[in-house]
Coordinates of C-alpha atoms in Angstrom, one line a residue:
M60 CA 27.4 -62.2 30.6
R61 CA 24.4 -63.8 28.9
H62 CA 24.8 -66.9 31.1
I63 CA 24.9 -64.7 34.3
E64 CA 21.7 -62.8 33.2
A65 CA 19.9 -66.1 32.4
F66 CA 20.8 -67.4 35.9
L67 CA 19.6 -64.2 37.6
S68 CA 16.3 -64.4 35.6
W69 CA 15.5 -67.7 37.2
G70 CA 13.0 -67.8 40.1
G71 CA 14.5 -67.4 43.6
T72 CA 13.7 -71.0 44.6
R73 CA 15.7 -72.4 41.6
R74 CA 18.7 -70.2 42.5
E75 CA 18.5 -71.4 46.1
I76 CA 18.4 -75.0 45.0
V77 CA 21.5 -74.6 42.7
C78 CA 23.4 -72.8 45.5
L79 CA 22.6 -75.5 48.0
V80 CA 23.7 -78.3 45.6
I81 CA 27.0 -76.5 44.9
S82 CA 27.5 -75.8 48.6
G83 CA 26.8 -79.3 49.6
L84 CA 29.4 -80.6 47.1
A85 CA 31.9 -78.0 48.3
L86 CA 31.5 -79.2 51.9
I87 CA 32.1 -82.8 50.9
V88 CA 35.2 -81.7 49.1
S89 CA 36.3 -79.7 52.1
I90 CA 35.8 -82.4 54.8
A91 CA 37.2 -85.2 52.6
D92 CA 40.0 -83.1 51.2
L93 CA 39.3 -84.4 47.7
L94 CA 40.8 -81.6 45.6
P95 CA 44.1 -79.7 46.1
L96 CA 42.6 -76.3 46.1
P97 CA 44.5 -73.1 47.2
F98 CA 41.6 -72.3 49.6
D99 CA 39.2 -74.3 51.7
A100 CA 36.2 -75.5 49.6
A101 CA 33.9 -74.6 52.5
W102 CA 34.3 -71.0 51.5
V103 CA 32.0 -71.8 48.5
A104 CA 29.2 -72.6 51.0
I105 CA 30.1 -69.6 53.2
I106 CA 29.7 -67.2 50.2
L107 CA 26.7 -68.9 48.6
C108 CA 24.7 -69.7 51.7
G109 CA 26.3 -67.6 54.5
V110 CA 26.5 -64.2 52.9
P111 CA 22.7 -63.9 52.2
I112 CA 22.1 -64.9 55.9
I113 CA 24.4 -62.2 57.2
L114 CA 23.0 -59.5 54.8
E115 CA 19.4 -60.4 55.9
A116 CA 20.3 -60.2 59.6
V117 CA 22.0 -56.8 59.1
V118 CA 19.1 -55.4 57.2
G119 CA 16.6 -56.6 59.8
L120 CA 18.6 -55.2 62.7
V121 CA 19.3 -51.8 61.0
T122 CA 15.9 -51.1 59.5
A123 CA 13.5 -52.5 62.2
F124 CA 15.7 -53.9 65.0
D125 CA 14.2 -57.2 64.2
I126 CA 16.1 -60.0 65.9
K127 CA 15.6 -63.4 64.2
A128 CA 17.4 -66.7 64.2
D129 CA 19.7 -65.5 61.4
V130 CA 21.4 -63.0 63.9
L131 CA 22.8 -65.9 65.9
V132 CA 23.8 -67.8 62.8
S133 CA 25.6 -64.7 61.5
L134 CA 27.5 -64.4 64.8
A135 CA 28.5 -68.1 64.6
L136 CA 29.6 -67.7 61.0
I137 CA 31.7 -64.7 61.6
A138 CA 33.3 -66.1 64.7
S139 CA 34.1 -69.4 63.0
V140 CA 35.7 -67.7 60.1
I141 CA 37.8 -65.4 62.4
I142 CA 39.3 -68.4 64.2
G143 CA 39.9 -70.3 61.0
E144 CA 37.1 -73.0 61.4
D145 CA 35.8 -72.6 57.8
F146 CA 34.1 -76.0 57.6
A147 CA 32.0 -75.2 60.7
A148 CA 30.9 -71.9 59.2
G149 CA 30.1 -73.4 55.8
E150 CA 28.1 -76.3 57.4
V151 CA 26.0 -74.0 59.6
A152 CA 25.2 -71.8 56.6
F153 CA 24.3 -74.8 54.5
I154 CA 21.9 -76.3 57.1
M155 CA 20.2 -72.9 57.7
Q156 CA 19.7 -72.2 54.0
L157 CA 18.3 -75.7 53.6
G158 CA 15.8 -75.0 56.3
G159 CA 14.9 -71.7 54.8
L160 CA 14.3 -73.3 51.4
L161 CA 12.0 -75.9 52.9
E162 CA 10.1 -73.2 54.7
D163 CA 9.8 -71.1 51.5
L164 CA 8.5 -74.1 49.6
T165 CA 5.8 -74.7 52.2
V166 CA 4.5 -71.0 52.3
A167 CA 4.3 -70.3 48.5
R168 CA 1.2 -68.2 47.9
A169 CA -1.1 -67.7 44.9
R170 CA -2.9 -64.3 44.4
A171 CA -4.8 -65.0 41.2
G172 CA -8.2 -65.2 42.9
I173 CA -8.8 -61.5 43.4
E174 CA -7.7 -60.8 39.8
R175 CA -10.2 -63.4 38.5
L176 CA -12.9 -61.8 40.7
V177 CA -12.1 -58.4 39.4
R178 CA -12.5 -59.8 35.8
L179 CA -16.1 -60.8 36.7
T180 CA -17.0 -57.1 37.1
P181 CA -19.2 -56.0 34.1
R182 CA -17.5 -53.6 31.8
T183 CA -20.5 -52.1 30.0
A184 CA -24.3 -51.4 30.6
R185 CA -27.2 -50.6 28.3
V186 CA -28.7 -47.3 29.5
L187 CA -32.1 -46.1 28.2
T188 CA -32.4 -42.4 27.5
S189 CA -34.9 -40.1 25.8
E190 CA -32.7 -40.6 22.7
G191 CA -32.8 -44.3 22.8
E192 CA -30.6 -47.1 24.1
R193 CA -26.8 -46.6 24.4
I194 CA -24.0 -48.7 25.7
V195 CA -21.8 -46.9 28.3
P196 CA -18.9 -48.1 30.6
A197 CA -20.4 -49.7 33.8
Q198 CA -18.6 -47.2 36.0
E199 CA -20.5 -44.3 34.3
V200 CA -23.9 -45.6 35.3
K201 CA -25.6 -43.2 37.8
K202 CA -28.1 -44.0 40.5
G203 CA -31.6 -43.7 39.0
D204 CA -30.6 -44.6 35.5
I205 CA -32.8 -47.0 33.6
L206 CA -30.9 -50.0 32.2
R207 CA -31.9 -52.8 29.8
V208 CA -30.5 -56.3 30.4
L209 CA -30.7 -58.9 27.6
P210 CA -30.6 -62.7 28.0
G211 CA -27.1 -63.9 28.8
E212 CA -25.8 -60.6 29.9
T213 CA -24.2 -59.8 33.3
I214 CA -26.0 -57.2 35.3
A215 CA -23.8 -54.2 35.6
V216 CA -25.1 -52.6 38.9
D217 CA -27.5 -53.3 41.7
G218 CA -31.1 -52.3 41.0
V219 CA -34.8 -53.0 40.9
I220 CA -36.7 -54.5 37.9
T221 CA -39.2 -52.0 36.5
S222 CA -40.5 -54.2 33.6
G223 CA -40.1 -57.7 32.3
Q224 CA -39.8 -61.2 33.8
T225 CA -36.7 -63.4 33.8
S226 CA -34.6 -65.9 35.8
V227 CA -31.3 -64.7 37.2
D228 CA -28.3 -66.8 38.0
Q229 CA -27.2 -65.5 41.5
S230 CA -24.6 -68.2 42.2
V231 CA -21.9 -65.5 42.4
M232 CA -23.6 -64.0 45.4
T233 CA -25.5 -66.9 47.1
G234 CA -23.8 -70.1 45.8
E235 CA -27.1 -71.6 44.8
S236 CA -27.0 -73.3 41.4
L237 CA -30.7 -72.7 40.5
P238 CA -31.7 -69.4 38.8
V239 CA -34.1 -67.2 40.7
D240 CA -37.3 -66.0 39.1
K241 CA -37.6 -62.3 38.9
A242 CA -40.5 -59.9 38.2
P243 CA -41.1 -56.1 38.5
G244 CA -40.3 -54.9 42.0
D245 CA -37.6 -57.6 42.6
E246 CA -34.0 -56.6 43.3
V247 CA -31.1 -57.8 41.2
S248 CA -27.4 -57.6 42.0
S249 CA -24.3 -56.7 39.9
G250 CA -22.2 -59.6 38.8
T251 CA -25.2 -61.9 38.5
V252 CA -26.3 -63.2 35.1
N253 CA -29.6 -62.8 33.3
Q254 CA -30.7 -66.2 32.0
F255 CA -33.7 -66.1 29.7
G256 CA -35.8 -62.9 29.5
S257 CA -34.9 -59.3 28.9
F258 CA -35.9 -56.7 31.5
D259 CA -35.5 -53.1 32.4
M260 CA -34.2 -52.0 35.8
E261 CA -33.6 -48.8 37.8
A262 CA -30.0 -48.5 39.2
T263 CA -29.9 -48.2 43.0
R264 CA -26.3 -49.0 43.9
V265 CA -23.5 -48.2 41.5
G266 CA -19.7 -48.1 41.3
E267 CA -18.0 -49.0 44.5
D268 CA -21.3 -49.6 46.3
S269 CA -22.4 -52.4 43.9
S270 CA -22.5 -56.0 45.1
I271 CA -19.6 -57.3 43.0
Q272 CA -17.3 -54.5 44.1
R273 CA -18.2 -55.2 47.8
M274 CA -17.3 -58.8 47.1
V275 CA -13.8 -57.8 45.8
R276 CA -13.3 -55.7 48.9
L277 CA -14.4 -58.5 51.2
V278 CA -11.9 -60.9 49.7
Q279 CA -9.1 -58.4 50.0
S280 CA -9.9 -57.5 53.6
A281 CA -10.4 -61.1 54.6
D282 CA -6.9 -62.0 53.4
A283 CA -5.4 -59.0 55.2
G284 CA -7.2 -59.9 58.4
K285 CA -5.8 -63.4 58.7
A286 CA -2.8 -63.7 61.0
R287 CA 0.3 -65.5 59.8
I288 CA 2.1 -68.0 61.9
V289 CA 5.7 -67.1 62.7
G290 CA 8.4 -69.7 62.8
L291 CA 9.3 -70.9 66.3
A292 CA 13.0 -70.2 65.9
D293 CA 12.3 -66.6 64.9
R294 CA 9.7 -66.3 67.7
W295 CA 12.3 -67.2 70.3
A296 CA 15.2 -65.7 68.5
T297 CA 15.8 -62.8 70.9
W298 CA 16.1 -65.2 73.9
I299 CA 18.2 -67.6 71.9
V300 CA 20.6 -64.9 70.9
V301 CA 20.9 -63.5 74.4
I302 CA 21.4 -66.9 76.1
A303 CA 24.0 -67.9 73.4
L304 CA 26.0 -64.7 73.8
I305 CA 25.9 -64.8 77.6
S306 CA 27.0 -68.5 77.6
A307 CA 29.8 -67.9 75.1
A308 CA 31.1 -64.8 76.8
G309 CA 30.9 -66.5 80.2
T310 CA 32.8 -69.5 79.0
W311 CA 35.5 -67.3 77.4
L312 CA 35.9 -65.3 80.6
V313 CA 36.1 -68.4 82.8
T314 CA 38.3 -70.6 80.6
G315 CA 40.1 -68.0 78.5
E316 CA 39.7 -70.2 75.4
V317 CA 38.0 -68.4 72.5
I318 CA 37.5 -71.7 70.7
R319 CA 35.1 -72.9 73.3
A320 CA 33.1 -69.7 73.0
V321 CA 32.9 -70.1 69.2
T322 CA 31.9 -73.8 69.6
I323 CA 29.0 -72.7 71.9
L324 CA 27.8 -70.2 69.2
V325 CA 28.0 -73.0 66.5
V326 CA 26.1 -75.6 68.5
F327 CA 23.6 -73.0 69.7
C328 CA 22.7 -72.3 66.0
P329 CA 19.0 -73.5 65.8
C330 CA 19.5 -75.7 62.7
A331 CA 17.4 -78.6 64.0
L332 CA 14.9 -76.1 65.4
V333 CA 14.6 -74.4 62.0
L334 CA 14.1 -77.8 60.3
A335 CA 11.7 -79.2 62.9
T336 CA 8.6 -77.5 61.6
P337 CA 9.1 -77.3 57.7
T338 CA 10.2 -80.9 57.4
A339 CA 7.1 -82.2 59.3
I340 CA 4.9 -79.9 57.3
M341 CA 6.3 -81.0 53.9
A342 CA 6.0 -84.7 54.9
A343 CA 2.4 -84.1 56.0
I344 CA 1.7 -82.2 52.7
G345 CA 3.0 -85.3 50.8
N346 CA 0.6 -87.5 52.8
A347 CA -2.3 -85.1 52.2
T348 CA -1.5 -85.1 48.4
R349 CA -1.9 -88.9 48.4
H350 CA -5.4 -88.4 49.8
G351 CA -6.5 -85.9 47.3
F352 CA -5.6 -82.6 48.9
L353 CA -3.6 -79.8 47.3
V354 CA -2.1 -77.8 50.2
R355 CA -1.5 -74.3 48.8
E356 CA -0.6 -72.6 52.1
G357 CA 2.5 -74.0 53.9
D358 CA 1.2 -73.3 57.5
A359 CA -2.4 -74.4 56.7
L360 CA -2.0 -77.8 58.4
E361 CA -0.4 -76.1 61.4
R362 CA -3.5 -73.9 61.7
L363 CA -5.9 -76.8 61.0
A364 CA -4.7 -78.7 64.0
G365 CA -6.3 -76.0 66.3
V366 CA -9.6 -75.8 64.5
K367 CA -12.7 -76.7 66.5
L368 CA -15.5 -75.8 64.0
F369 CA -15.9 -76.9 60.4
A370 CA -18.3 -74.6 58.5
F371 CA -19.8 -76.2 55.3
D372 CA -21.4 -74.6 52.3
K373 CA -24.4 -76.6 51.0
T374 CA -24.6 -76.6 47.2
G375 CA -21.6 -78.3 45.6
T376 CA -20.1 -79.1 49.0
L377 CA -22.4 -81.3 51.1
T378 CA -24.5 -81.8 47.9
T379 CA -23.3 -82.5 44.4
G380 CA -25.1 -79.4 43.0
E381 CA -27.1 -81.6 40.6
L382 CA -30.9 -81.8 40.8
H383 CA -32.7 -85.1 40.6
I384 CA -36.4 -86.0 40.7
A385 CA -37.5 -86.7 44.3
A386 CA -41.2 -87.3 43.6
S387 CA -43.8 -87.2 40.9
E388 CA -47.5 -86.9 42.0
A389 CA -50.5 -87.0 39.7
L390 CA -53.8 -85.4 40.8
E391 CA -56.3 -87.0 38.3
P392 CA -57.8 -90.3 39.4
G393 CA -56.3 -93.2 37.5
A394 CA -53.4 -91.1 36.2
G395 CA -49.9 -92.3 37.1
G396 CA -46.7 -90.5 37.9
E397 CA -45.1 -92.1 34.9
E398 CA -47.5 -90.4 32.4
L399 CA -47.2 -87.1 34.2
L400 CA -43.4 -87.3 34.0
S401 CA -43.5 -88.2 30.3
L402 CA -45.6 -85.2 29.5
A403 CA -43.5 -82.9 31.7
A404 CA -40.2 -84.3 30.2
S405 CA -41.5 -83.7 26.7
A406 CA -42.6 -80.2 27.5
E407 CA -39.2 -79.5 29.1
K408 CA -37.1 -81.2 26.5
L409 CA -36.1 -78.0 24.7
S410 CA -35.8 -76.0 27.9
E411 CA -32.4 -74.5 28.9
H412 CA -33.5 -74.0 32.5
P413 CA -31.8 -76.2 35.1
L414 CA -35.2 -77.4 36.4
G415 CA -36.3 -78.4 32.9
R416 CA -33.0 -80.1 32.1
A417 CA -33.3 -82.1 35.4
I418 CA -36.8 -83.3 34.5
A419 CA -35.7 -84.4 31.0
R420 CA -32.6 -86.1 32.4
G421 CA -34.6 -87.9 35.1
Y422 CA -37.0 -89.3 32.5
R423 CA -34.1 -90.4 30.3
E424 CA -32.4 -92.2 33.2
L425 CA -35.7 -93.9 34.3
N426 CA -36.7 -95.1 30.8
G427 CA -33.4 -95.4 29.0
A428 CA -34.6 -93.2 26.2
E429 CA -35.4 -89.6 25.4
A430 CA -38.8 -88.1 25.9
P431 CA -40.9 -87.6 22.8
E432 CA -40.4 -84.3 20.9
P433 CA -43.1 -81.6 21.6
Q434 CA -45.1 -80.3 18.6
S435 CA -44.5 -76.7 19.9
F436 CA -42.5 -75.1 22.6
A437 CA -42.3 -71.7 24.3
M438 CA -40.1 -70.5 27.1
L439 CA -41.9 -68.3 29.6
P440 CA -39.0 -66.4 31.5
G441 CA -39.4 -66.4 35.2
M442 CA -42.3 -68.8 35.2
G443 CA -41.8 -72.0 33.2
V444 CA -42.6 -73.5 29.7
E445 CA -45.6 -74.0 27.5
A446 CA -45.7 -76.8 25.0
V447 CA -47.9 -79.1 22.9
V448 CA -47.2 -82.8 23.5
S449 CA -49.1 -85.5 21.6
G450 CA -51.8 -82.9 20.8
R451 CA -52.2 -81.9 24.5
G452 CA -51.4 -78.5 25.9
V453 CA -48.9 -78.7 28.7
L454 CA -47.8 -76.1 31.2
A455 CA -44.8 -76.7 33.5
G456 CA -43.7 -74.1 35.9
N457 CA -44.2 -72.3 39.2
A458 CA -47.4 -71.2 41.0
A459 CA -47.2 -67.8 39.3
L460 CA -47.6 -69.3 35.9
M461 CA -50.6 -71.4 37.0
R462 CA -52.3 -68.3 38.4
E463 CA -51.6 -66.3 35.3
R464 CA -53.2 -69.0 33.1
G465 CA -56.2 -69.5 35.5
V466 CA -55.2 -73.0 36.5
D467 CA -56.5 -74.0 40.0
I468 CA -53.7 -75.8 41.9
S469 CA -55.3 -75.8 45.3
A470 CA -55.5 -79.6 45.2
A471 CA -51.8 -79.8 44.9
A472 CA -50.9 -76.9 47.3
A473 CA -50.6 -79.2 50.4
A474 CA -48.3 -81.6 48.6
G475 CA -46.3 -78.7 47.2
E476 CA -45.8 -77.1 50.6
K477 CA -44.7 -80.5 52.0
Y478 CA -42.0 -80.9 49.4
A479 CA -40.9 -77.3 49.6
S480 CA -40.6 -77.6 53.4
S481 CA -38.2 -80.5 52.9
G482 CA -36.0 -78.4 50.7
C483 CA -37.3 -79.5 47.3
T484 CA -38.1 -77.2 44.4
V485 CA -41.7 -77.8 43.1
V486 CA -42.7 -77.7 39.4
Y487 CA -46.5 -77.7 38.8
I488 CA -47.9 -79.5 35.7
A489 CA -51.1 -78.5 34.0
V490 CA -52.6 -80.4 31.0
D491 CA -55.3 -78.9 28.8
G492 CA -55.9 -76.1 31.3
R493 CA -56.3 -78.3 34.3
A494 CA -53.9 -79.1 37.2
A495 CA -52.4 -82.5 36.6
G496 CA -49.9 -82.8 39.4
L497 CA -46.4 -81.8 40.4
I498 CA -42.8 -82.9 40.2
A499 CA -40.5 -82.3 43.2
L500 CA -36.8 -81.8 42.5
S501 CA -34.0 -81.8 45.1
D502 CA -30.2 -81.5 45.2
T503 CA -28.3 -84.7 45.6
M504 CA -26.6 -85.3 48.9
R505 CA -23.1 -86.6 48.7
P506 CA -23.4 -90.2 49.9
E507 CA -20.3 -89.9 52.2
A508 CA -21.4 -86.7 53.9
A509 CA -23.2 -88.2 56.9
A510 CA -20.4 -90.6 57.7
M511 CA -17.8 -87.8 57.3
V512 CA -19.8 -85.6 59.8
V513 CA -19.8 -88.5 62.3
E514 CA -16.0 -88.9 62.0
L515 CA -15.4 -85.2 62.5
R516 CA -17.5 -85.2 65.7
E517 CA -15.5 -88.2 66.9
G518 CA -12.4 -86.1 66.3
G519 CA -13.7 -83.3 68.5
V520 CA -14.9 -81.0 65.7
E521 CA -18.3 -79.4 65.5
P522 CA -19.8 -79.1 62.0
V523 CA -22.1 -76.2 61.0
L524 CA -23.9 -75.5 57.7
L525 CA -23.8 -72.0 56.1
T526 CA -25.9 -71.7 53.0
G527 CA -27.6 -69.2 50.8
D528 CA -30.6 -71.5 50.5
N529 CA -33.9 -70.9 52.4
E530 CA -34.6 -72.0 55.9
S531 CA -36.5 -75.2 55.1
A532 CA -33.9 -76.4 52.5
A533 CA -31.1 -75.7 54.9
Q534 CA -32.8 -77.6 57.8
S535 CA -33.5 -80.6 55.5
I536 CA -29.9 -80.9 54.3
A537 CA -28.5 -80.3 57.8
A538 CA -30.7 -83.1 59.2
R539 CA -29.8 -85.5 56.5
A540 CA -26.1 -84.8 57.0
G541 CA -26.4 -85.1 60.8
I542 CA -25.6 -81.4 61.4
S543 CA -27.5 -79.8 64.2
R544 CA -26.3 -76.2 63.7
F545 CA -27.0 -74.2 60.6
K546 CA -27.6 -70.7 59.2
A547 CA -29.8 -70.1 56.1
A548 CA -30.1 -67.3 53.6
C549 CA -26.4 -66.4 54.0
L550 CA -24.9 -63.8 51.7
P551 CA -21.0 -63.6 51.6
E552 CA -21.1 -60.9 54.3
D553 CA -23.2 -63.2 56.5
K554 CA -20.7 -66.1 56.2
L555 CA -17.8 -63.7 56.9
N556 CA -19.6 -62.2 60.0
F557 CA -20.2 -65.7 61.3
I558 CA -16.5 -66.6 61.0
D559 CA -15.4 -63.3 62.5
S560 CA -17.7 -63.8 65.5
S561 CA -16.7 -67.4 66.1
Q562 CA -13.0 -66.7 65.8
G563 CA -13.4 -63.6 67.9
A564 CA -14.8 -65.8 70.6
G565 CA -11.7 -68.0 70.4
V566 CA -13.2 -70.8 68.2
Q567 CA -11.0 -71.3 65.1
V568 CA -13.0 -72.1 62.0
C569 CA -12.3 -74.2 58.9
M570 CA -14.5 -73.1 56.0
I571 CA -15.3 -75.7 53.2
G572 CA -16.9 -74.3 50.1
D573 CA -16.9 -74.3 46.3
G574 CA -18.4 -71.1 44.9
I575 CA -17.3 -67.6 44.2
N576 CA -19.6 -66.4 47.1
D577 CA -17.5 -68.5 49.5
A578 CA -14.2 -66.7 48.6
P579 CA -14.3 -64.1 51.4
A580 CA -15.1 -66.7 54.0
L581 CA -12.4 -69.1 52.7
K582 CA -9.9 -66.2 53.0
R583 CA -11.0 -65.1 56.4
A584 CA -11.3 -68.5 58.1
C585 CA -8.4 -69.9 60.0
V586 CA -8.2 -72.5 57.2
G587 CA -10.1 -72.5 53.9
I588 CA -10.7 -75.7 52.0
A589 CA -12.2 -75.4 48.4
M590 CA -13.8 -78.2 46.5
G591 CA -11.3 -78.3 43.7
G592 CA -13.1 -80.7 41.4
I593 CA -16.3 -78.7 40.8
G594 CA -15.4 -75.5 42.7
S595 CA -14.8 -72.2 40.9
D596 CA -11.2 -71.1 40.2
I597 CA -11.7 -68.1 42.5
A598 CA -12.8 -70.2 45.4
V599 CA -9.7 -72.5 44.9
D600 CA -7.4 -69.4 44.7
A601 CA -8.9 -68.0 47.9
A602 CA -8.5 -71.3 49.9
D603 CA -5.5 -72.6 51.7
I604 CA -6.3 -76.2 50.6
A605 CA -8.1 -77.6 47.6
L606 CA -9.9 -81.0 47.8
V607 CA -9.0 -82.1 44.2
G608 CA -11.3 -85.1 43.9
D609 CA -14.2 -83.6 46.0
E610 CA -14.0 -86.7 48.3
L611 CA -15.5 -85.4 51.5
R612 CA -14.7 -88.7 53.3
E613 CA -11.0 -87.6 53.4
L614 CA -11.6 -84.5 55.5
P615 CA -11.4 -86.4 58.9
H616 CA -8.1 -87.9 57.8
L617 CA -6.7 -84.4 57.0
Q618 CA -7.8 -83.0 60.3
R619 CA -6.3 -85.9 62.3
L620 CA -3.1 -85.7 60.1
S621 CA -2.7 -82.1 61.1
R622 CA -2.8 -83.0 64.7
R623 CA -0.4 -85.8 64.2
M624 CA 1.9 -83.4 62.4
M625 CA 1.9 -81.0 65.4
V626 CA 2.8 -84.0 67.7
T627 CA 5.7 -84.7 65.4
I628 CA 6.8 -81.0 65.4
K629 CA 6.7 -80.9 69.2
C630 CA 8.8 -84.1 69.4
N631 CA 11.3 -82.6 66.9
L632 CA 11.5 -79.4 68.9
A633 CA 12.0 -81.1 72.2
F634 CA 14.7 -83.4 70.7
S635 CA 16.5 -80.6 69.0
M636 CA 16.5 -78.3 72.1
A637 CA 17.7 -81.2 74.3
L638 CA 20.5 -82.0 71.9
N639 CA 21.5 -78.3 71.7
F640 CA 21.7 -77.9 75.5
A641 CA 23.7 -81.2 75.8
A642 CA 26.1 -80.0 73.1
I643 CA 26.5 -76.6 74.9
I644 CA 27.5 -78.3 78.1
L645 CA 30.0 -80.4 76.2
A646 CA 31.3 -77.3 74.4
M647 CA 31.8 -75.5 77.7
T648 CA 33.9 -78.3 79.1
G649 CA 36.0 -78.4 75.9
A650 CA 34.9 -81.8 74.8
L651 CA 33.7 -80.4 71.5
N652 CA 35.5 -78.2 69.0
P653 CA 33.6 -76.1 66.3
V654 CA 33.9 -78.8 63.6
V655 CA 32.7 -81.6 65.9
G656 CA 30.0 -79.4 67.3
A657 CA 28.8 -78.6 63.8
L658 CA 28.7 -82.3 63.0
V659 CA 26.8 -83.1 66.2
H660 CA 24.0 -80.6 65.6
N661 CA 24.0 -81.7 61.9
A662 CA 23.3 -85.2 63.1
G663 CA 20.4 -83.8 65.1
S664 CA 19.1 -82.2 62.0
V665 CA 19.2 -85.5 60.1
L666 CA 17.3 -87.3 62.9
V667 CA 14.7 -84.5 62.8
I668 CA 14.2 -85.1 59.1
I669 CA 13.9 -88.9 59.5
N670 CA 11.3 -88.5 62.3
S671 CA 9.3 -86.1 60.1
A672 CA 9.5 -88.5 57.1
F673 CA 7.3 -91.0 59.1
L674 CA 4.4 -88.7 58.4
L675 CA 4.5 -89.5 54.7
K676 CA 2.9 -92.9 55.2
W677 CA 0.8 -92.1 58.2
G678 CA -2.5 -93.6 57.0
K679 CA -6.2 -93.7 57.9
N680 CA -6.0 -96.5 60.4
A681 CA -3.3 -94.7 62.3
S682 CA -5.3 -91.5 62.1
R683 CA -8.3 -93.1 63.7
R684 CA -6.2 -94.6 66.5
A685 CA -4.8 -91.1 67.0
A686 CA -8.2 -89.3 67.0
G687 CA -7.5 -88.1 70.5
T688 CA -4.0 -86.8 69.9

């Protein structure tokens, strides 16, 4: 009993594999007559593989009048057993269960993404009352409550800052890696993270209306709204069943030989038709794996073949998400960018802000050594830093910091606007109370991005950029990548709406992203591809495919591989159907009996598998030659 319970506790896939192995051995014993058994060994395959098919067919017919391919298989099994052709029945059941297993393996799904997203929801909040500060569950916060948020805490609800200055990590909502400076009057969203300064805020949207809860609902609704592809054999099952029954009944009436009718039912079983799609998909998945893709949805490649538009996120997808120094300009006559960078790097050396870390890292990479230690350092949340370097007072930060300290940066304004319009983030530097220059930082474009876009265009796919960044940054990145179409300042809802409108117009979309904010779009798109190397776990779980090594150059290969896979599937289907009809004609004339008929369509299944196997080594050179397929 313990052994039986252990067996039943295994996953369904393991049980299917064990049953198939035992059934296959039983069929070998049956056809070769290897063991002197009191019964035909094929009955093992009939029981292990055939009974589940019959039960599923009966349940489908009784509960929903759902006619699938297993209805015809059940009829062939029962008819074969009635006339004593046990091997034919066992062989048909074995092939059909093998096809079902391959299909199950290619459509395995993961649902952990929504659970991880739910875990991002803040659990508590600091509410300020007349009696002081108290911590309450986040769901108890009411509209109009005043909350205090300390550095490092996740904001519990949507609201407006009433006092204090800070920088907020909004990557959950916008995907942008840089914190956004916030001051009184600015809005903040639940699920985002306060970085440096404490602040008070008034709650405006709470509970189910908060941003993070809307994100959860978006992911759930996006998944529910994506149609699933139904297997071709099941799609045509009603017609297959009707034609098979008419052919078998007509042959029986004309010839009076029931064995011919049973043979027709056996050869009409869509074994090769069932194997045509999953074997090609599994071979293509194996090919994709060798090129750095983890295909998580079995029919993702089938859907990708029909995609005409690739939508890219910016930060972490087209770019690496890592800032570098694009320019360093000094204002004072005779002063060089090197000295300005040295002062700024020293001032920022102790900073935890991504901009400050990028400046310090840039100096280290340029000079091969760390910047000198500052004599004093102070973080100014939402504005920048203040430090003393080699006896000189240094300010590094945004324009608001310079205005507050009375530093005139009008001489640097034109240069600052120029860099900002090209998508850079500008840090102004002041030394001893006077404007000394500026440092422009920009995200690093992936070197293969432009070539990848060219290859996609050659394959008949239009690229589009969807980013939470501002208009100028989006335009700059799009131009450098060779993308003519873009949408800036996109929230998760905006990306979702773009995909809905495109697919509603008949243009299937593949979304490529890496952040939590991309999860709804990855779910809703016809195909979602997540940057698996640096992307968030939630984005990967929401996607159909993960690009493990973040090698964008492999995307054109994947897209062309999907089209080649569809060509293989169509060839498999055409061959299997032609073989079936030829076998039916032979069965009608009496040239085939049930056992030979089963072996004939079994041979067809083997040829289908061999043809699909060629996809395993279908390489880049072949994919380029097949760009038009």
